[in-house]
Short mmCIF file of C-alpha atoms in Angstrom, two decimals:
data_model
loop_
_atom_site.label_atom_id
_atom_site.label_comp_id
_atom_site.label_asym_id
_atom_site.label_seq_id
_atom_site.Cartn_x
_atom_site.Cartn_y
_atom_site.Cartn_z
CA MET A 120 -9.03 -101.81 -131.62
CA ALA A 121 -11.33 -100.71 -128.70
CA GLY A 122 -8.42 -101.79 -126.30
CA ALA A 123 -6.12 -99.15 -128.08
CA GLY A 124 -8.82 -96.49 -127.67
CA MET A 125 -8.90 -97.10 -123.95
CA LEU A 126 -5.24 -96.87 -123.63
CA ARG A 127 -5.00 -93.30 -124.96
CA PRO A 128 -6.61 -91.75 -121.76
CA ILE A 129 -4.50 -93.91 -119.52
CA VAL A 130 -1.43 -92.78 -121.47
CA ALA A 131 -2.53 -89.18 -121.17
CA ILE A 132 -3.00 -89.56 -117.44
CA LEU A 133 0.42 -90.99 -117.04
CA ALA A 134 2.03 -88.32 -119.16
CA LEU A 135 0.31 -85.63 -116.97
CA ALA A 136 1.34 -87.41 -113.76
CA GLY A 137 4.86 -87.46 -114.92
CA THR A 138 4.76 -83.80 -115.78
CA ALA A 139 3.40 -83.08 -112.32
CA VAL A 140 6.36 -84.96 -110.71
CA CYS A 141 8.86 -83.04 -112.84
CA VAL A 142 7.37 -79.67 -111.90
CA ARG A 143 7.44 -80.56 -108.21
CA ALA A 144 11.14 -81.68 -108.57
CA GLN A 145 11.95 -78.48 -110.16
CA GLU A 146 10.14 -76.53 -107.47
CA ILE A 147 12.11 -78.35 -104.78
CA ASN A 148 15.35 -78.09 -106.63
CA ASP A 149 15.29 -74.36 -107.10
CA TYR A 150 18.80 -73.89 -106.05
CA PRO A 151 21.25 -73.21 -109.04
CA THR A 152 24.19 -75.41 -109.10
CA SER A 153 26.56 -72.51 -108.69
CA ALA A 154 24.94 -71.73 -105.39
CA ARG A 155 25.22 -75.37 -104.33
CA ALA A 156 28.88 -75.56 -105.36
CA GLU A 157 29.69 -72.35 -103.43
CA TYR A 158 28.03 -73.61 -100.27
CA VAL A 159 29.87 -76.97 -100.55
CA PHE A 160 33.09 -75.12 -101.22
CA GLY A 161 32.65 -72.87 -98.11
CA CYS A 162 31.54 -75.95 -95.99
CA MET A 163 34.65 -77.94 -96.96
CA LYS A 164 36.90 -74.90 -96.06
CA ALA A 165 35.19 -75.07 -92.58
CA ASN A 166 35.16 -78.86 -92.33
CA GLY A 167 38.38 -80.06 -94.03
CA GLU A 168 38.86 -80.87 -97.57
CA SER A 169 38.35 -84.50 -97.67
CA ARG A 170 36.14 -86.88 -99.41
CA GLN A 171 34.14 -87.30 -96.36
CA SER A 172 33.55 -83.56 -96.15
CA ILE A 173 32.45 -83.45 -99.80
CA GLU A 174 29.80 -86.05 -98.78
CA GLN A 175 28.75 -84.30 -95.67
CA CYS A 176 28.67 -80.81 -97.25
CA SER A 177 26.70 -82.01 -100.33
CA CYS A 178 24.27 -83.61 -97.95
CA SER A 179 24.08 -80.39 -95.92
CA ILE A 180 23.11 -78.12 -98.92
CA ASP A 181 20.53 -80.75 -99.99
CA VAL A 182 18.98 -80.62 -96.61
CA VAL A 183 18.99 -76.76 -96.48
CA ALA A 184 17.45 -76.62 -100.06
CA SER A 185 14.75 -79.05 -98.87
CA ILE A 186 13.78 -76.72 -95.92
CA ILE A 187 14.03 -73.24 -97.26
CA PRO A 188 13.41 -71.87 -100.75
CA TYR A 189 16.24 -70.44 -102.67
CA ASP A 190 14.97 -66.76 -102.51
CA ARG A 191 14.91 -67.04 -98.60
CA TYR A 192 18.54 -68.50 -98.76
CA VAL A 193 19.70 -65.49 -100.83
CA THR A 194 18.11 -63.15 -98.36
CA ALA A 195 19.83 -64.86 -95.42
CA GLU A 196 23.17 -64.94 -97.34
CA THR A 197 22.92 -61.28 -98.13
CA VAL A 198 22.07 -60.39 -94.53
CA LEU A 199 25.29 -62.25 -93.38
CA SER A 200 27.23 -60.35 -95.91
CA MET A 201 25.78 -56.97 -95.36
CA ALA A 202 25.75 -57.27 -91.54
CA GLN A 203 29.49 -57.18 -91.60
CA VAL A 204 29.52 -53.75 -93.35
CA ARG A 205 30.29 -51.02 -90.78
CA GLY A 206 28.08 -48.02 -90.25
CA ASN A 207 24.64 -47.25 -90.84
CA LEU A 208 23.98 -49.62 -93.77
CA GLY A 209 25.39 -52.60 -92.08
CA GLY A 210 23.29 -51.67 -88.91
CA GLN A 211 20.12 -51.82 -90.87
CA PHE A 212 20.87 -55.46 -91.67
CA ARG A 213 21.90 -56.32 -88.10
CA SER A 214 18.73 -54.69 -86.57
CA SER A 215 15.99 -55.53 -89.13
CA GLU A 216 13.32 -57.88 -87.91
CA GLN A 217 12.90 -59.39 -91.51
CA ALA A 218 16.71 -59.80 -91.71
CA ALA A 219 16.84 -61.51 -88.41
CA ASN A 220 13.88 -63.89 -89.41
CA ALA A 221 15.74 -64.80 -92.66
CA LEU A 222 18.89 -65.63 -90.93
CA ASN A 223 17.12 -67.65 -88.17
CA ASP A 224 15.42 -69.67 -90.99
CA LEU A 225 18.86 -70.42 -92.51
CA ARG A 226 20.31 -71.27 -89.06
CA ARG A 227 17.57 -73.63 -88.35
CA ALA A 228 18.02 -75.34 -91.71
CA GLN A 229 21.65 -75.65 -91.20
CA ALA A 230 21.26 -77.06 -87.63
CA GLU A 231 18.94 -79.70 -89.19
CA ALA A 232 21.70 -80.32 -91.81
CA GLU A 233 24.18 -80.76 -89.17
CA VAL A 234 22.14 -83.33 -87.34
CA ARG A 235 21.37 -85.29 -90.55
CA CYS A 236 24.79 -85.00 -92.35
CA PHE A 237 27.64 -84.89 -89.96
#
């Protein structure tokens, strides 16, 4: 039974390692399914509604998600949306350095996705 006693620490270590892998995967995959679906839908509208575009657009959001965290993605998407608003409010989004940085991060991620997926 000494062998069984030695297995317990090994099993515990493996369980912890498995938990660490799951946590890392969740951290990397912090984009909600609805955000991924919305991205793919918009991408397909721009690139054709074919099976190939589903593959390419799905690949694209996966690349973007691997480069920038979801909260940064939301910031950039908000900037894109709000910059279209006329007047002072829209101007704040068009001229803010923080907004420009978030938008640049998204554009770099999308450029990388374009290279990898299309």
